[in-house]
Short mmCIF file of C-alpha atoms in Angstrom, two decimals:
data_model
loop_
_atom_site.label_atom_id
_atom_site.label_comp_id
_atom_site.label_asym_id
_atom_site.label_seq_id
_atom_site.Cartn_x
_atom_site.Cartn_y
_atom_site.Cartn_z
CA MET D 1 -16.04 -27.46 12.95
CA THR D 2 -18.77 -26.94 15.45
CA THR D 3 -22.30 -25.63 14.36
CA ALA D 4 -21.32 -22.45 16.00
CA LYS D 5 -18.33 -22.35 13.68
CA LYS D 6 -20.32 -23.38 10.89
CA THR D 7 -22.93 -20.67 11.19
CA THR D 8 -19.78 -18.16 11.62
CA ALA D 9 -18.28 -19.45 8.48
CA TRP D 10 -21.49 -19.14 6.35
CA ARG D 11 -23.16 -15.57 7.75
CA ASP D 12 -22.63 -13.60 4.83
CA LEU D 13 -23.55 -15.97 2.06
CA ARG D 14 -26.85 -14.73 2.07
CA PRO D 15 -25.93 -10.63 1.54
CA ARG D 16 -23.18 -11.93 -1.10
CA VAL D 17 -25.13 -13.81 -3.48
CA LEU D 18 -28.17 -10.91 -3.36
CA SER D 19 -25.64 -8.41 -4.02
CA ALA D 20 -23.57 -10.82 -6.76
CA MET D 21 -26.84 -11.48 -8.83
CA VAL D 22 -27.65 -7.95 -8.72
CA MET D 23 -24.44 -6.80 -10.10
CA VAL D 24 -24.45 -9.92 -12.63
CA VAL D 25 -27.91 -8.76 -14.21
CA VAL D 26 -26.44 -5.13 -14.57
CA ALA D 27 -22.95 -5.72 -15.81
CA GLY D 28 -24.00 -8.72 -17.92
CA ALA D 29 -26.51 -6.15 -19.58
CA CYS D 30 -23.87 -3.68 -19.93
CA ILE D 31 -21.33 -5.62 -21.32
CA GLY D 32 -23.63 -7.48 -23.88
CA LEU D 33 -25.32 -3.60 -24.75
CA GLY D 34 -21.56 -2.50 -25.19
CA GLY D 35 -21.73 1.02 -26.84
CA ILE D 36 -22.68 3.70 -24.37
CA ALA D 37 -24.22 1.36 -21.41
CA TYR D 38 -20.80 -0.21 -21.03
CA ILE D 39 -18.46 2.78 -21.25
CA LEU D 40 -20.72 4.60 -18.39
CA MET D 41 -20.63 1.27 -16.41
CA VAL D 42 -17.06 1.25 -16.57
CA LEU D 43 -16.59 5.00 -15.41
CA LEU D 44 -18.55 4.68 -12.94
CA ALA D 45 -16.79 1.85 -11.61
CA MET D 46 -13.12 3.62 -11.93
CA GLY D 47 -14.66 6.62 -10.10
CA GLY D 48 -16.35 4.70 -7.45
CA MET D 49 -13.29 3.03 -6.83
CA ALA D 50 -11.23 6.33 -7.09
CA ALA D 51 -13.68 7.46 -4.17
CA GLU D 52 -12.35 4.21 -1.89
CA ALA D 53 -9.32 4.84 -2.46
CA SER D 54 -9.65 8.41 -1.24
CA GLN D 55 -11.33 8.13 1.47
CA LEU D 56 -8.90 4.97 2.49
CA PHE D 57 -5.88 7.67 2.67
CA ARG D 58 -8.36 10.08 4.38
CA GLN D 59 -9.05 12.63 1.65
CA PRO D 60 -12.40 13.16 1.85
CA VAL D 61 -14.30 13.31 -1.89
CA ARG D 62 -16.09 16.41 -1.01
CA SER D 63 -12.53 18.12 -0.58
CA TRP D 64 -11.15 19.22 -3.72
CA ARG D 65 -8.02 17.05 -3.78
CA GLY D 66 -10.16 13.77 -3.01
CA GLY D 67 -12.95 14.94 -5.70
CA LEU D 68 -9.96 15.90 -8.07
CA TYR D 69 -8.71 12.03 -7.42
CA VAL D 70 -12.19 10.87 -8.79
CA LEU D 71 -12.26 12.93 -11.95
CA TRP D 72 -8.84 12.35 -12.55
CA ALA D 73 -10.14 8.64 -12.45
CA VAL D 74 -12.96 9.26 -14.97
CA CYS D 75 -11.29 11.71 -17.00
CA ALA D 76 -8.51 9.06 -17.59
CA GLY D 77 -11.30 6.66 -18.78
CA LEU D 78 -13.15 8.72 -20.65
CA SER D 79 -9.90 9.05 -22.64
CA ALA D 80 -9.99 6.01 -23.67
CA ALA D 81 -13.08 5.33 -24.48
CA CYS D 82 -12.42 8.37 -26.91
CA GLY D 83 -9.57 6.19 -28.34
CA HIS D 84 -6.30 7.42 -26.97
CA TRP D 85 -5.39 4.30 -25.78
CA SER D 86 -1.54 5.58 -24.66
CA TYR D 87 -3.14 8.73 -22.67
CA PHE D 88 -3.33 5.86 -20.03
CA ILE D 89 0.24 6.47 -19.12
CA LEU D 90 0.36 10.17 -19.02
CA PHE D 91 -2.79 9.91 -16.32
CA CYS D 92 -0.79 7.26 -14.56
CA VAL D 93 2.16 9.47 -14.40
CA SER D 94 0.69 12.78 -13.36
CA ALA D 95 -1.02 11.14 -10.33
CA CYS D 96 2.02 11.29 -8.87
CA VAL D 97 1.08 14.94 -7.70
CA PHE D 98 -1.57 13.11 -5.25
CA GLY D 99 1.56 11.01 -3.70
CA ALA D 100 2.95 7.78 -3.89
CA PRO D 101 0.46 5.46 -2.36
CA LEU D 102 -2.68 7.15 -4.09
CA CYS D 103 -0.86 7.68 -7.37
CA ALA D 104 -0.12 3.63 -7.12
CA VAL D 105 -4.01 3.02 -6.59
CA MET D 106 -4.51 5.31 -9.35
CA CYS D 107 -2.77 3.32 -11.47
CA VAL D 108 -3.97 0.36 -11.12
CA ILE D 109 -8.03 1.68 -11.67
CA ILE D 110 -6.85 3.28 -14.83
CA MET D 111 -5.07 0.53 -16.12
CA ALA D 112 -7.90 -1.83 -15.27
CA GLY D 113 -10.60 0.81 -16.92
CA THR D 114 -8.39 1.07 -20.01
CA ALA D 115 -7.96 -2.42 -20.30
CA LEU D 116 -11.67 -3.25 -19.70
CA LEU D 117 -12.69 -1.00 -22.35
CA TRP D 118 -9.62 -2.29 -24.74
CA LEU D 119 -10.86 -5.53 -24.83
CA ARG D 120 -14.45 -4.57 -25.58
CA GLN D 121 -13.99 -2.93 -28.79
CA GLU D 122 -14.85 -5.59 -30.97
CA SER D 123 -16.65 -8.18 -29.40
CA PHE D 124 -17.74 -9.00 -25.95
CA TRP D 125 -16.64 -12.60 -25.29
CA PRO D 126 -12.63 -11.22 -24.25
CA VAL D 127 -14.68 -9.03 -21.17
CA LEU D 128 -16.99 -12.18 -20.66
CA PHE D 129 -14.11 -14.18 -20.16
CA VAL D 130 -11.84 -12.18 -17.86
CA VAL D 131 -15.16 -11.23 -15.72
CA ALA D 132 -16.41 -14.95 -15.89
CA VAL D 133 -13.10 -16.38 -14.80
CA VAL D 134 -12.63 -14.13 -11.73
CA VAL D 135 -15.89 -14.15 -10.56
CA SER D 136 -15.54 -17.90 -10.91
CA SER D 137 -12.13 -17.90 -9.07
CA ASP D 138 -13.54 -15.87 -6.26
CA THR D 139 -16.59 -18.17 -5.88
CA SER D 140 -15.24 -21.73 -6.23
CA ALA D 141 -12.46 -20.06 -3.71
CA TYR D 142 -15.06 -19.29 -1.17
CA MET D 143 -16.84 -22.39 -1.46
CA ALA D 144 -13.79 -24.78 -1.53
CA GLY D 145 -12.72 -22.52 1.38
CA ARG D 146 -15.92 -22.91 3.55
CA LEU D 147 -16.34 -26.72 2.89
CA ILE D 148 -12.77 -28.01 2.76
CA GLY D 149 -10.98 -25.61 5.07
CA GLY D 150 -7.60 -26.35 6.70
CA PRO D 151 -4.13 -24.93 6.26
CA LYS D 152 -4.24 -20.99 6.24
CA LEU D 153 -2.68 -19.25 3.03
CA ALA D 154 -1.20 -16.23 4.49
CA PRO D 155 -2.46 -15.54 7.87
CA ARG D 156 -0.75 -12.31 8.44
CA ILE D 157 -2.39 -10.70 5.33
CA SER D 158 -5.91 -12.31 5.13
CA PRO D 159 -6.55 -14.70 7.97
CA GLY D 160 -9.67 -16.06 6.09
CA LYS D 161 -8.31 -17.64 2.96
CA THR D 162 -7.06 -21.05 3.33
CA ARG D 163 -5.15 -23.07 0.66
CA SER D 164 -7.88 -25.30 0.19
CA GLY D 165 -9.75 -22.10 -1.59
CA ALA D 166 -6.81 -21.07 -3.41
CA ALA D 167 -6.88 -24.49 -4.80
CA GLY D 168 -10.25 -24.57 -5.45
CA GLY D 169 -9.92 -21.18 -7.29
CA LEU D 170 -7.54 -22.12 -9.34
CA VAL D 171 -9.69 -24.89 -10.56
CA GLY D 172 -12.96 -23.39 -11.20
CA ALA D 173 -10.95 -20.52 -13.06
CA VAL D 174 -9.36 -23.35 -15.12
CA LEU D 175 -12.58 -24.69 -16.13
CA MET D 176 -14.34 -21.32 -16.51
CA GLY D 177 -11.66 -20.39 -19.07
CA GLY D 178 -12.34 -23.75 -20.80
CA GLY D 179 -15.88 -23.43 -21.03
CA ILE D 180 -16.30 -19.74 -22.18
CA ALA D 181 -13.86 -20.44 -25.01
CA TYR D 182 -15.85 -23.75 -26.28
CA LEU D 183 -19.20 -21.59 -25.58
CA SER D 184 -18.09 -18.36 -27.88
CA GLY D 185 -17.31 -21.03 -30.95
CA LEU D 186 -14.06 -18.95 -31.52
CA GLY D 187 -11.47 -21.89 -30.81
CA GLY D 188 -8.76 -21.81 -28.44
CA ALA D 189 -10.13 -24.01 -25.81
CA SER D 190 -7.34 -25.95 -24.72
CA GLN D 191 -5.12 -22.60 -24.60
CA ALA D 192 -7.98 -21.01 -22.61
CA LEU D 193 -7.67 -23.50 -19.96
CA LEU D 194 -4.23 -22.16 -19.70
CA TRP D 195 -5.17 -18.59 -20.02
CA GLY D 196 -7.81 -19.33 -17.40
CA GLY D 197 -5.33 -20.37 -14.84
CA VAL D 198 -3.09 -17.64 -15.61
CA LEU D 199 -5.82 -15.11 -14.91
CA GLY D 200 -7.20 -16.66 -11.87
CA LEU D 201 -4.23 -16.86 -10.20
CA SER D 202 -3.05 -13.01 -10.80
CA ALA D 203 -6.93 -12.17 -9.63
CA GLN D 204 -6.02 -14.26 -6.16
CA LEU D 205 -2.41 -12.18 -6.00
CA GLY D 206 -4.73 -8.88 -6.38
CA ASP D 207 -7.34 -10.36 -3.93
CA LEU D 208 -4.37 -10.73 -1.39
CA ALA D 209 -2.52 -7.63 -2.70
CA GLU D 210 -5.85 -5.78 -1.27
CA SER D 211 -6.29 -7.44 1.56
CA ALA D 212 -2.53 -6.34 2.66
CA LEU D 213 -3.27 -2.74 1.84
CA LYS D 214 -6.21 -2.94 4.03
CA ARG D 215 -4.63 -4.62 6.72
CA ALA D 216 -1.84 -1.95 6.68
CA LEU D 217 -4.12 1.11 7.15
CA GLY D 218 -6.16 -0.82 10.07
CA VAL D 219 -9.74 -1.23 7.77
CA LYS D 220 -11.82 -4.17 6.90
CA ASP D 221 -13.88 -3.27 3.98
CA SER D 222 -12.96 -0.71 1.52
CA GLY D 223 -16.42 0.40 1.49
CA THR D 224 -20.14 -0.70 1.92
CA LEU D 225 -21.40 -0.23 -1.22
CA LEU D 226 -22.24 -4.18 -1.99
CA PRO D 227 -23.23 -6.09 1.12
CA GLY D 228 -21.25 -8.61 1.94
CA HIS D 229 -18.64 -7.90 -0.40
CA GLY D 230 -17.46 -4.37 0.95
CA GLY D 231 -16.98 -1.83 -1.45
CA LEU D 232 -15.71 -1.47 -4.78
CA LEU D 233 -12.17 -2.22 -4.60
CA ASP D 234 -13.19 -5.49 -2.17
CA ARG D 235 -15.42 -6.94 -5.13
CA PHE D 236 -12.62 -5.72 -8.06
CA ASP D 237 -9.81 -6.65 -6.71
CA GLY D 238 -8.97 -9.52 -8.60
CA LEU D 239 -10.66 -7.75 -11.81
CA VAL D 240 -8.22 -4.94 -11.55
CA VAL D 241 -5.26 -7.33 -11.93
CA ALA D 242 -6.76 -10.04 -14.64
CA ALA D 243 -8.05 -7.20 -16.77
CA PRO D 244 -4.90 -5.16 -17.78
CA ILE D 245 -3.04 -8.88 -18.44
CA ALA D 246 -5.65 -9.88 -20.68
CA ALA D 247 -5.41 -6.54 -22.47
CA ALA D 248 -1.54 -7.02 -23.02
CA VAL D 249 -1.84 -10.55 -24.51
CA SER D 250 -4.30 -9.63 -26.59
CA LEU D 251 -1.84 -7.19 -28.33
CA ALA D 252 -0.19 -10.62 -29.21
CA VAL D 253 -3.20 -11.25 -31.67
CA PRO D 254 -5.03 -9.49 -34.68
CA PRO D 255 -8.63 -7.77 -34.25
CA LEU D 256 -11.34 -10.33 -33.93
CA VAL D 257 -9.09 -13.03 -33.01
CA PRO D 258 -9.84 -13.78 -29.00
CA PHE D 259 -6.35 -13.30 -26.85
CA TRP D 260 -6.85 -16.84 -24.89
CA THR D 261 -5.73 -18.15 -28.04
CA VAL D 262 -2.21 -16.52 -27.78
CA GLY D 263 0.19 -19.44 -27.67
CA LEU D 264 3.94 -18.56 -26.47
CA HIS D 265 5.26 -18.81 -29.73
CA ASP D 266 3.12 -15.27 -29.86
CA LEU D 267 4.56 -14.19 -27.01
CA VAL D 268 7.81 -14.71 -27.97
CA HIS D 269 7.44 -13.03 -31.53
CA VAL D 270 5.60 -9.98 -30.12
CA LEU D 271 8.68 -9.99 -27.41
CA GLY D 272 11.23 -10.19 -30.26
CA ALA D 273 9.44 -7.59 -32.05
CA VAL D 274 9.26 -4.70 -29.28
CA VAL D 275 13.01 -5.68 -27.80
CA PRO D 276 15.89 -4.14 -29.71
CA GLY D 277 18.32 -6.78 -30.59
#
């Protein structure tokens, strides 16, 4: 790789690091405090992602449809924050009034927001686990891809992503999952390695899905709010997939038991209780 290419490859590192530091401080404080601070952060993120999605599909936020779309996401999150967990289904289904594409994005936003609120009920550790794993996956993929390079992962969808980056991201997610479980003192470190990998892989799939959406719409970024990252959808594309998976897995354990301790037998037991016959 020539010096010019190396410079190009790392040109966005500075703004990425600076904006990431701000996000870590703000998000870390809100996750740690919980309560109103955390709820407001999630609601703002849901509204922000809805605003970006509305703009992507040429529905200006200042129009009545665009404004209603943003309000829809915020109301869904507020409903979950008030303990009406099952209402997210109603908000998702009724979002079809916006048309299939916007409805699909709205479902993703609502499920992600509801999941993040659900995971923070008893302790900050489940949310920290998910966020840390996703961030580690993204950061490790970025560093491995830049340092190692090699064959592209999905050139037609996202030309910048490499197979080495995907592998590095998966390793980073696995290690971070085990590390958070160990630091929490709640046990299940060995299972956490597995769930770290599962969430890391799901985050990468979410990243690719959002890249495919942007390519289909002919845009580079979903927004410009976060320097070096783009918009909220660009930054949280992995989290919106990983968080609902973690929340669903958490249903297999009693309250106060971290979801990463779930084993295969727990999942089989839950499925056996849900599926008739």
